[in-house]
Short mmCIF file of C-alpha atoms and ligand atoms in Angstrom, two decimals:
data_model
loop_
_atom_site.label_atom_id
_atom_site.label_comp_id
_atom_site.label_asym_id
_atom_site.label_seq_id
_atom_site.Cartn_x
_atom_site.Cartn_y
_atom_site.Cartn_z
CA MET B 1 138.50 -106.68 112.89
CA GLU B 2 142.00 -108.38 111.85
CA PHE B 3 144.70 -106.26 110.15
CA ASN B 4 148.28 -106.96 108.99
CA ILE B 5 150.77 -104.37 109.85
CA ALA B 6 154.34 -104.31 108.40
CA LEU B 7 156.64 -102.70 110.89
CA ILE B 8 159.95 -100.93 109.80
CA PRO B 9 161.75 -99.80 112.77
CA GLY B 10 164.75 -98.70 110.91
CA ASP B 11 167.74 -97.06 112.48
CA GLY B 12 168.61 -94.66 115.36
CA ILE B 13 165.61 -94.07 117.64
CA GLY B 14 163.45 -95.95 115.22
CA PRO B 15 163.17 -99.25 117.16
CA GLU B 16 162.54 -97.28 120.38
CA ILE B 17 159.59 -95.09 118.89
CA VAL B 18 158.09 -97.98 116.88
CA ALA B 19 157.96 -100.20 120.02
CA GLY B 20 156.03 -97.35 121.78
CA ALA B 21 153.67 -97.35 119.04
CA VAL B 22 153.07 -101.00 119.15
CA THR B 23 152.47 -100.82 122.99
CA VAL B 24 149.62 -98.31 122.22
CA LEU B 25 148.34 -100.33 119.41
CA LYS B 26 148.22 -103.43 121.61
CA ALA B 27 146.14 -101.49 124.05
CA VAL B 28 143.90 -100.57 121.23
CA GLU B 29 143.43 -104.33 120.29
CA LYS B 30 142.41 -105.05 123.76
CA LYS B 31 140.12 -102.10 124.30
CA PHE B 32 138.24 -102.46 120.90
CA GLY B 33 138.60 -106.18 120.33
CA HIS B 34 140.59 -106.07 117.10
CA LYS B 35 143.49 -108.02 116.06
CA PHE B 36 146.86 -106.65 114.69
CA ASN B 37 149.27 -109.05 113.17
CA PHE B 38 152.83 -107.25 113.14
CA THR B 39 155.46 -108.39 110.89
CA GLU B 40 158.84 -106.57 111.40
CA THR B 41 161.13 -106.04 108.69
CA TYR B 42 164.33 -104.22 107.70
CA MET B 43 165.04 -100.79 105.80
CA GLY B 44 167.74 -98.32 105.69
CA GLY B 45 171.12 -98.71 107.43
CA CYS B 46 170.19 -101.86 109.30
CA ALA B 47 169.12 -103.34 105.98
CA ILE B 48 172.50 -102.38 104.27
CA ASP B 49 174.43 -104.01 107.45
CA LYS B 50 172.36 -107.26 107.19
CA TYR B 51 171.62 -107.56 103.43
CA GLY B 52 173.94 -105.09 101.69
CA GLU B 53 170.84 -103.19 100.37
CA PRO B 54 168.70 -100.42 101.85
CA LEU B 55 165.56 -102.06 100.59
CA PRO B 56 165.65 -105.82 100.42
CA GLN B 57 163.09 -107.39 98.22
CA GLU B 58 161.65 -109.30 101.32
CA THR B 59 160.84 -105.92 102.87
CA VAL B 60 158.98 -104.98 99.74
CA ASP B 61 157.20 -108.25 99.84
CA ILE B 62 156.11 -108.03 103.46
CA CYS B 63 154.82 -104.44 102.90
CA LYS B 64 152.88 -105.29 99.70
CA SER B 65 151.15 -108.22 101.43
CA SER B 66 150.28 -106.03 104.54
CA ASP B 67 147.20 -103.68 104.93
CA SER B 68 149.57 -100.90 105.95
CA VAL B 69 153.14 -100.13 106.86
CA LEU B 70 154.49 -98.29 110.27
CA LEU B 71 157.81 -96.78 109.81
CA GLY B 72 160.33 -95.33 112.50
CA ALA B 73 163.10 -93.51 110.52
CA VAL B 74 166.27 -94.52 108.60
CA GLY B 75 169.76 -93.19 108.34
CA GLY B 76 172.62 -92.07 110.46
CA PRO B 77 176.18 -91.10 110.34
CA LYS B 78 177.38 -94.60 110.26
CA TRP B 79 176.27 -94.87 106.52
CA ASP B 80 177.16 -91.26 105.55
CA GLY B 81 179.41 -91.37 102.62
CA ALA B 82 178.68 -94.89 102.08
CA PRO B 83 178.02 -96.19 98.40
CA LYS B 84 174.56 -97.12 99.27
CA ARG B 85 172.40 -94.79 101.31
CA PRO B 86 169.71 -95.66 103.79
CA GLU B 87 167.40 -92.96 102.41
CA ALA B 88 167.32 -94.79 99.20
CA GLY B 89 165.15 -97.21 100.91
CA LEU B 90 162.64 -94.64 101.60
CA LEU B 91 162.23 -93.44 97.92
CA GLY B 92 162.21 -97.12 96.79
CA ILE B 93 159.47 -98.08 99.06
CA ARG B 94 157.27 -95.18 98.13
CA LYS B 95 157.75 -96.14 94.56
CA ALA B 96 157.20 -99.86 95.15
CA LEU B 97 153.94 -99.11 97.15
CA GLY B 98 152.87 -96.40 94.54
CA LEU B 99 152.55 -93.81 97.36
CA TYR B 100 152.20 -90.60 95.38
CA SER B 101 150.80 -88.36 98.32
CA ASN B 102 152.11 -87.40 101.62
CA LEU B 103 149.68 -85.86 104.16
CA ARG B 104 151.17 -84.03 107.04
CA PRO B 105 148.78 -82.46 109.68
CA SER B 106 150.36 -79.72 111.86
CA ILE B 107 148.31 -78.98 114.85
CA LEU B 108 149.46 -76.75 117.69
CA LYS B 109 148.42 -78.33 121.00
CA PRO B 110 147.52 -75.65 123.54
CA GLN B 111 149.80 -77.41 126.15
CA LEU B 112 152.79 -76.98 123.82
CA LYS B 113 152.24 -73.33 122.64
CA ASP B 114 155.63 -72.23 124.12
CA ALA B 115 157.27 -74.70 121.82
CA SER B 116 156.20 -72.66 118.69
CA PRO B 117 158.73 -70.21 117.44
CA LEU B 118 155.99 -67.69 116.45
CA LYS B 119 154.64 -65.04 119.08
CA ASP B 120 151.28 -65.68 120.95
CA GLU B 121 149.50 -62.95 118.79
CA LYS B 122 150.27 -65.09 115.71
CA LEU B 123 149.03 -68.08 117.28
CA LYS B 124 145.73 -66.68 118.93
CA ASN B 125 143.57 -68.55 116.37
CA GLY B 126 145.48 -71.67 116.68
CA LEU B 127 146.94 -73.90 114.08
CA ASP B 128 145.50 -76.94 112.28
CA VAL B 129 146.75 -77.26 108.69
CA MET B 130 147.04 -80.25 106.52
CA VAL B 131 149.76 -80.19 103.85
CA VAL B 132 149.01 -82.63 100.95
CA ARG B 133 152.27 -83.01 99.05
CA GLU B 134 152.80 -84.70 95.69
CA LEU B 135 155.37 -87.35 96.41
CA THR B 136 156.54 -89.35 93.17
CA GLY B 137 156.68 -86.57 90.43
CA GLY B 138 158.10 -83.22 89.86
CA ILE B 139 161.70 -82.02 90.13
CA TYR B 140 162.81 -84.77 92.39
CA PHE B 141 162.06 -87.36 89.59
CA GLY B 142 162.45 -85.27 86.47
CA ASN B 143 165.60 -85.75 84.12
CA ARG B 144 168.93 -84.51 85.69
CA GLU B 145 171.68 -83.29 83.50
CA LYS B 146 175.10 -81.84 84.00
CA ALA B 147 177.98 -80.69 81.82
CA GLU B 148 181.02 -82.94 81.86
CA ASP B 149 183.09 -79.94 82.63
CA GLY B 150 180.85 -79.03 85.45
CA SER B 151 179.77 -75.71 84.16
CA TRP B 152 176.13 -76.25 84.26
CA ALA B 153 173.67 -78.51 85.67
CA SER B 154 169.67 -78.88 85.23
CA ASP B 155 166.69 -80.52 86.83
CA GLU B 156 163.52 -80.85 85.06
CA GLU B 157 160.03 -79.97 86.68
CA ARG B 158 157.39 -82.12 84.74
CA TYR B 159 153.91 -82.85 85.69
CA SER B 160 151.19 -84.56 83.71
CA VAL B 161 147.42 -83.64 84.12
CA GLU B 162 146.92 -87.22 85.54
CA GLU B 163 149.60 -86.85 88.17
CA VAL B 164 148.10 -83.61 89.30
CA LYS B 165 144.54 -84.98 89.05
CA ARG B 166 145.25 -87.88 91.40
CA ILE B 167 146.75 -85.75 93.99
CA GLY B 168 144.18 -83.07 93.62
CA LYS B 169 141.41 -85.74 94.33
CA ILE B 170 143.30 -86.72 97.57
CA ALA B 171 143.39 -83.14 98.75
CA PHE B 172 139.78 -82.50 97.82
CA ASP B 173 138.68 -85.51 99.63
CA THR B 174 140.82 -84.51 102.60
CA ALA B 175 139.27 -80.98 102.62
CA MET B 176 135.73 -82.64 102.54
CA LEU B 177 136.57 -84.43 105.63
CA ARG B 178 137.81 -81.19 107.32
CA ASN B 179 136.60 -77.56 106.98
CA LYS B 180 136.24 -77.74 103.19
CA ARG B 181 138.86 -75.00 102.34
CA LEU B 182 141.65 -75.85 99.92
CA VAL B 183 144.61 -73.65 99.06
CA SER B 184 146.48 -74.89 95.96
CA VAL B 185 150.07 -73.60 95.94
CA ASP B 186 152.09 -73.12 92.85
CA LYS B 187 154.31 -70.53 90.98
CA ALA B 188 152.00 -69.97 88.01
CA ASN B 189 153.18 -66.54 87.41
CA VAL B 190 156.57 -68.10 86.26
CA LEU B 191 156.32 -71.87 85.69
CA GLU B 192 154.55 -73.77 82.91
CA SER B 193 154.20 -76.77 84.89
CA SER B 194 152.48 -74.63 87.55
CA ARG B 195 150.02 -73.19 85.08
CA LEU B 196 149.02 -76.76 84.16
CA TRP B 197 148.84 -77.50 87.92
CA ARG B 198 146.37 -74.60 88.40
CA ARG B 199 144.36 -75.20 85.47
CA THR B 200 143.88 -78.90 86.56
CA MET B 201 143.11 -77.97 90.21
CA THR B 202 140.38 -75.46 88.93
CA GLU B 203 138.79 -78.07 86.60
CA LEU B 204 138.71 -80.64 89.43
CA ALA B 205 137.07 -77.97 91.89
CA ALA B 206 133.92 -78.58 89.63
CA GLU B 207 133.52 -82.03 91.05
CA TYR B 208 133.81 -80.83 94.63
CA PRO B 209 131.12 -77.87 94.74
CA GLU B 210 131.27 -77.84 98.65
CA VAL B 211 135.03 -77.01 98.85
CA GLU B 212 136.20 -73.51 98.52
CA LEU B 213 139.54 -73.60 96.38
CA SER B 214 141.74 -70.67 96.30
CA HIS B 215 145.24 -70.48 94.60
CA MET B 216 148.52 -68.98 96.12
CA TYR B 217 152.08 -68.44 94.99
CA VAL B 218 154.50 -70.48 96.93
CA ASP B 219 156.45 -67.32 98.09
CA ASN B 220 153.22 -65.79 99.33
CA ALA B 221 152.16 -69.15 100.87
CA ALA B 222 155.35 -69.33 102.99
CA MET B 223 154.95 -65.77 104.27
CA GLN B 224 151.18 -66.53 105.17
CA LEU B 225 151.97 -69.50 106.93
CA ALA B 226 154.38 -67.57 109.10
CA ILE B 227 152.21 -64.43 109.77
CA ASN B 228 148.74 -66.04 109.77
CA PRO B 229 148.78 -69.78 109.97
CA ALA B 230 145.15 -69.98 111.12
CA GLN B 231 143.79 -69.08 107.71
CA PHE B 232 144.79 -72.43 106.28
CA ASP B 233 142.66 -75.74 106.41
CA VAL B 234 144.18 -77.87 103.57
CA ILE B 235 147.20 -76.95 101.36
CA VAL B 236 147.83 -78.94 98.24
CA THR B 237 151.24 -78.63 96.39
CA SER B 238 154.04 -80.10 94.34
CA ASN B 239 156.85 -82.32 95.59
CA ILE B 240 159.45 -79.68 96.00
CA PHE B 241 157.04 -76.89 97.30
CA GLY B 242 155.46 -79.45 99.67
CA ASP B 243 158.85 -80.53 101.00
CA ILE B 244 159.59 -76.96 102.00
CA LEU B 245 156.03 -75.77 103.23
CA SER B 246 155.37 -79.05 105.25
CA ASP B 247 158.63 -78.34 107.24
CA LEU B 248 157.74 -74.76 107.65
CA SER B 249 154.20 -75.74 109.13
CA SER B 250 155.68 -78.49 111.35
CA ALA B 251 158.25 -76.08 112.80
CA ILE B 252 155.32 -73.73 113.52
CA ALA B 253 153.63 -76.39 115.58
CA GLY B 254 156.50 -76.93 117.80
CA SER B 255 158.57 -80.01 118.44
CA ILE B 256 159.15 -82.34 115.47
CA GLY B 257 158.74 -85.19 118.03
CA MET B 258 155.05 -84.73 118.02
CA LEU B 259 154.06 -84.72 114.36
CA PRO B 260 152.93 -87.78 112.20
CA SER B 261 152.50 -88.07 108.39
CA ALA B 262 150.80 -90.58 106.09
CA SER B 263 151.78 -91.64 102.52
CA LEU B 264 149.01 -92.77 100.40
CA GLY B 265 148.45 -94.18 96.92
CA ALA B 266 145.68 -95.74 94.99
CA THR B 267 145.07 -98.44 97.47
CA LYS B 268 144.07 -98.40 101.07
CA CYS B 269 147.75 -99.75 102.05
CA GLY B 270 149.63 -96.56 103.28
CA MET B 271 152.95 -95.86 104.99
CA TYR B 272 152.72 -93.96 108.11
CA GLU B 273 155.75 -92.38 109.83
CA PRO B 274 156.91 -89.53 112.14
CA ILE B 275 158.09 -86.46 110.22
CA HIS B 276 161.25 -86.58 112.15
CA GLY B 277 164.48 -88.48 111.33
CA SER B 278 166.35 -91.16 113.21
CA ALA B 279 167.94 -88.74 115.71
CA PRO B 280 171.20 -90.79 115.96
CA ASP B 281 172.25 -88.26 118.76
CA ILE B 282 169.77 -89.64 121.22
CA ALA B 283 169.40 -93.38 119.88
CA GLY B 284 169.38 -95.97 122.44
CA MET B 285 168.96 -93.54 125.49
CA ASP B 286 165.17 -93.87 126.07
CA ILE B 287 164.59 -90.30 125.77
CA ALA B 288 162.94 -89.95 122.31
CA ASN B 289 159.55 -88.66 122.09
CA PRO B 290 157.28 -91.39 120.71
CA ILE B 291 154.23 -89.34 120.15
CA ALA B 292 154.80 -88.47 116.54
CA THR B 293 154.94 -92.30 115.79
CA ILE B 294 151.96 -93.05 118.12
CA VAL B 295 149.85 -90.46 116.31
CA SER B 296 151.04 -91.78 112.97
CA ALA B 297 149.66 -95.07 114.04
CA ALA B 298 146.21 -93.38 114.80
CA MET B 299 146.43 -91.89 111.28
CA MET B 300 146.82 -95.45 109.80
CA LEU B 301 143.83 -96.64 111.91
CA GLU B 302 141.57 -93.97 110.48
CA MET B 303 142.73 -93.62 107.03
CA SER B 304 143.66 -97.25 105.99
CA PHE B 305 141.50 -99.25 108.29
CA GLY B 306 138.61 -96.88 108.84
CA LEU B 307 138.78 -97.18 112.52
CA SER B 308 138.08 -93.49 113.33
CA GLU B 309 136.83 -94.12 116.96
CA GLU B 310 139.98 -95.94 117.73
CA ALA B 311 142.17 -93.16 116.25
CA LYS B 312 140.35 -90.67 118.17
CA ALA B 313 140.86 -92.51 121.33
CA ILE B 314 144.60 -92.46 120.90
CA ASN B 315 144.59 -88.81 120.18
CA THR B 316 142.63 -88.08 123.32
CA ALA B 317 144.80 -90.41 125.38
CA VAL B 318 147.86 -88.20 124.20
CA ASP B 319 146.06 -84.99 125.13
CA LYS B 320 145.25 -86.64 128.60
CA VAL B 321 148.75 -87.48 129.25
CA LEU B 322 150.04 -84.16 128.38
CA ASP B 323 147.43 -82.60 130.58
CA MET B 324 148.81 -84.61 133.28
CA ASN B 325 152.02 -82.79 132.85
CA TYR B 326 154.04 -85.77 131.47
CA ARG B 327 156.76 -84.57 128.94
CA THR B 328 159.75 -86.25 127.14
CA ALA B 329 163.01 -84.17 127.09
CA ASP B 330 162.24 -82.39 123.78
CA ILE B 331 158.99 -80.87 125.02
CA MET B 332 159.87 -80.42 128.66
CA SER B 333 159.35 -77.17 130.43
CA GLU B 334 159.42 -75.81 134.05
CA GLY B 335 156.92 -77.78 136.38
CA MET B 336 156.41 -80.65 133.99
CA ILE B 337 157.27 -84.29 134.86
CA LYS B 338 159.98 -85.58 132.83
CA THR B 339 159.55 -89.02 131.30
CA GLY B 340 161.20 -91.43 128.92
CA CYS B 341 160.26 -92.88 125.65
CA LYS B 342 159.01 -96.31 127.03
CA LYS B 343 157.22 -94.78 129.91
CA MET B 344 155.43 -92.11 127.67
CA ALA B 345 154.15 -94.93 125.47
CA GLU B 346 153.15 -96.86 128.51
CA LEU B 347 151.14 -93.91 130.09
CA ILE B 348 149.25 -93.18 126.62
CA ALA B 349 148.33 -96.79 126.46
CA GLU B 350 147.03 -96.96 130.07
CA ASN B 351 144.98 -93.68 129.41
CA LEU B 352 143.36 -95.09 126.35
P1 LIG L 1 166.36 -85.81 112.94
O1 LIG L 1 164.78 -85.40 112.78
O2 LIG L 1 166.68 -87.26 113.16
O3 LIG L 1 166.93 -84.91 114.30
C1 LIG L 1 166.84 -83.47 114.41
C2 LIG L 1 166.99 -83.04 115.93
O4 LIG L 1 165.63 -83.33 116.42
C3 LIG L 1 168.02 -83.95 116.69
O5 LIG L 1 168.47 -83.04 117.73
C4 LIG L 1 167.10 -85.04 117.35
O6 LIG L 1 167.56 -85.49 118.58
C5 LIG L 1 165.68 -84.44 117.56
N1 LIG L 1 164.69 -85.34 117.59
C6 LIG L 1 164.15 -85.86 116.25
N2 LIG L 1 163.17 -86.79 116.66
C7 LIG L 1 162.98 -86.67 117.93
C8 LIG L 1 162.02 -87.33 118.81
N3 LIG L 1 161.21 -88.27 118.51
N4 LIG L 1 162.27 -87.14 120.09
C9 LIG L 1 163.15 -86.09 120.56
N5 LIG L 1 164.03 -85.34 119.79
C10 LIG L 1 163.98 -85.77 118.43
O7 LIG L 1 167.14 -84.94 111.67
P2 LIG L 1 168.61 -85.17 111.43
O8 LIG L 1 169.48 -85.02 112.62
O9 LIG L 1 168.76 -84.06 110.33
O10 LIG L 1 168.92 -86.42 110.68
C11 LIG L 1 169.34 -87.70 111.24
C12 LIG L 1 169.30 -88.75 110.28
O11 LIG L 1 167.88 -89.14 109.97
C13 LIG L 1 169.95 -88.62 109.11
O12 LIG L 1 170.59 -89.65 108.76
C14 LIG L 1 168.75 -88.31 108.01
O13 LIG L 1 169.13 -88.56 106.74
C15 LIG L 1 167.72 -89.18 108.63
N6 LIG L 1 166.32 -88.78 108.26
C16 LIG L 1 165.29 -89.73 108.07
C17 LIG L 1 164.26 -89.46 107.64
C18 LIG L 1 163.22 -90.51 107.59
O14 LIG L 1 163.54 -91.79 107.78
N7 LIG L 1 161.98 -90.32 107.08
C19 LIG L 1 163.72 -88.05 107.84
C20 LIG L 1 164.65 -87.06 108.07
C21 LIG L 1 166.02 -87.56 108.34
#
């Protein structure tokens, strides 16, 4: 099969980790007989430098005409305090592609158990949770107001039934592909918007009789993630709660250099990226961990292209290389073999 993939390397370590993912995707092409057409484009700080804009129209056009987008990361100190922010490119491209959901799987690999901040006893049942976060609504996009004299400010949390329904559907569909347990997280004891959220999720559950839906307040969900993360299969929540809970679940899984994410909308064209940022402190040193980007590419193959076997092959190759004791600096421990970004990607490609 043939697919068009837009590549946005971005800033900092972005070009190194995206190159690593391309190395692995080329090995997939060869092994499975597919054709991936890559088109590289600019977003973030590098786009500000080249075009004066974090998200040039050309980038939007390339992404829209592709089957999916693979992103490295954007931003860095060079553009801190600049009138235009690299991160504005991220919000812009999500909007332009209508990507209203963000899926973050957090899996604790047994090889990296020591990297988790939780004690062994809390992890004895493992961790394999998918956080489904609403991405284009809620308080991050509501009305903002502030008093001219600076004495007050407000941000509006607003959700429509339609917005909750469409993210709910993604979450229920995701649960159907996993262990069929969905926890909807809200603050319905206080917030009107959360009561609408809870009512809509409960109504939607009637369409998914096989999925066991439960509700949890966000404060309790944070505590439960820290004390018994194995109880969760899929979590669905609003933009702001998802922002916080997905960072927490990622931290529990260990290094941010390992974890992927997918942003999806109404079409099959999604955007796939590691959860970490552009790591300017280690940019250009060939020491970044490319695994988060490589497994993001695996999510792309599975979720946007329907290539489950190929995605599984990538994840198995990653496990194999970890079992062979190869580690990048961020996940290095005693007795392991230290390897760089490029070499790690090559090892995964070779072991596909
Ligand atoms: P960061 O994730 O870039 O880095 C945090 C720490 O983790 C650093 O010490 C870094 O070296 C390390 N790290 C991150 N990814 C790694 C990898 N693949 N391998 C090894 N180590 C890795 O977060 P930050 O320092 O807060 O942000 C740096 C820049 O990235 C900022 O400009 C920020 O706005 C931007 N950012 C971008 C995105 C995105 O593009 N989606 C997300 C978060 C932050």
